[in-house]
Amino acid sequence: MTVVKSRREQYSEATRAALVEAATARFATAGYAATGLEDVAGDIRATRGAVYHHFSSKKALFEAVLDELEVQATERITAAYRGAPDPWSGAVAALEAFLDQCCDPVYSRVVWREGPIAMGWGGWHTTEQKYAHGTIEAILRDLQAKGLLAPLPLATLTEVTFCAIGAAGHGLAEADLADRPGLRAEYSAVLGRMIGGLRPD
Amino acid sequence: MTVVKSRREQYSEATRAALVEAATARFATAGYAATGLEDVAGDIRATRGAVYHHFSSKKALFEAVLDELEVQATERITAAYRGAPDPWSGAVAALEAFLDQCCDPVYSRVVWREGPIAMGWGGWHTTEQKYAHGTIEAILRDLQAKGLLAPLPLATLTEVTFCAIGAAGHGLAEADLADRPGLRAEYSAVLGRMIGGLRPD
DNA sequence: CTACTGACATACGCGGTGTATGTGACCGAC
DNA sequence: GTCGGTCACATACACCGCGTATGTCAGTAG
């Protein structure tokens, strides 16, 4: 199925990938606002022209970065969920996988800190529906269908859960690397208890 | 204690207040990024010079707007808490007061949507420590001291609760005005249940 | 070999922030 | 009351970063 690519296409793809990689690093360290496209292009010894050839805008470049990170993260988290014997322990496993993911400074910073700033809260939230938000909804729907969760409105339930879990994302994004393991355990305890409150009576 | 103000001081104060008011309206409708200082100044038939005389930067103007909104909101919410007979019903009352507050389109939009965008998540969060975040922490500390709350680490507990409650702020900020009462009830149910999960065993 | 397409580089316009400087109204001292 | 100083704003300008229009050259198809 893999189509043979011409040399030009290979070069082009490599350039695009390099831009995404460089942008990821910049956004994760300096942040979205403080990163100029000139910086990103300079990192791979190209110019802003190259950026605008591959991406329609600075925001589009950010979206590419975010997508890349979220696809990988979502894949891991859903794998954790599916690998568990029953839905409840699956939900716990997914939560743990998410918290692990948030200990990655690049993921936590780009997705949870810079995301809403770069794309606006609405745009970011829309994108998240495909990833974290969507994953949570699927899990909660599953639990509810099996009667393991109180019959609360799914959309609102998802929203609150998403933001509560996001607290961990933000919190771990801000913390020093050395403090993260300890913090992670705390978030796990608090979130576990809160989500436990959602079991049917 | 009220010092007599000279006419100039009165004028100046009125101008400043008018700027904050105009900025509040603009930020609440067009958003932070799409609002130019020229627009704000124009609304009160002044120029950007007036803005920069009273505020050191656009961000500083936003902070003034946010402070104004948060001071009023916090006052109402803490009043609701103190007016209740016992800490648990106080916490519930505070939550309800907060949800009411979030149904105000200006509050929800400026504080919860534009805040992190305008000031960066870190700066916004720092400011919030004085208001919503701080209020939550005080309430939780109170509950914990009285043994009404599981002995989880306070800072993390506050952080997660803050973000979970913030979900309502965001959700209501995005929703159509007509849908807000219904949504408000849903958030109340979900949050009530989650926070209920925090009671000691 | 030629004509064309696609991947970039270069150059420019434009909107918006922040800053430096100007101006006129008010205020206190004599 | 007038005069020097100060304060509240207006005006003008510099700068920075995004986006866009245009140019250039290597690679590719026929």
CSV table of C-alpha atoms (C1' of nucleotides) in Angstrom, one decimal, chain D residues 4-15:
chain,number,residue,atom,x,y,z
D,4,DG,C1',5.3,78.1,37.8
D,5,DG,C1',4.5,73.6,38.1
D,6,DT,C1',1.9,69.4,37.7
D,7,DC,C1',-1.3,66.3,35.9
D,8,DA,C1',-4.5,64.2,32.4
D,9,DC,C1',-4.6,63.3,28.3
D,10,DA,C1',-3.5,63.7,22.8
D,11,DT,C1',-0.4,63.2,19.0
D,12,DA,C1',3.3,61.1,16.5
D,13,DC,C1',6.5,57.6,15.9
D,14,DA,C1',9.3,53.3,16.2
D,15,DC,C1',9.1,48.5,16.3
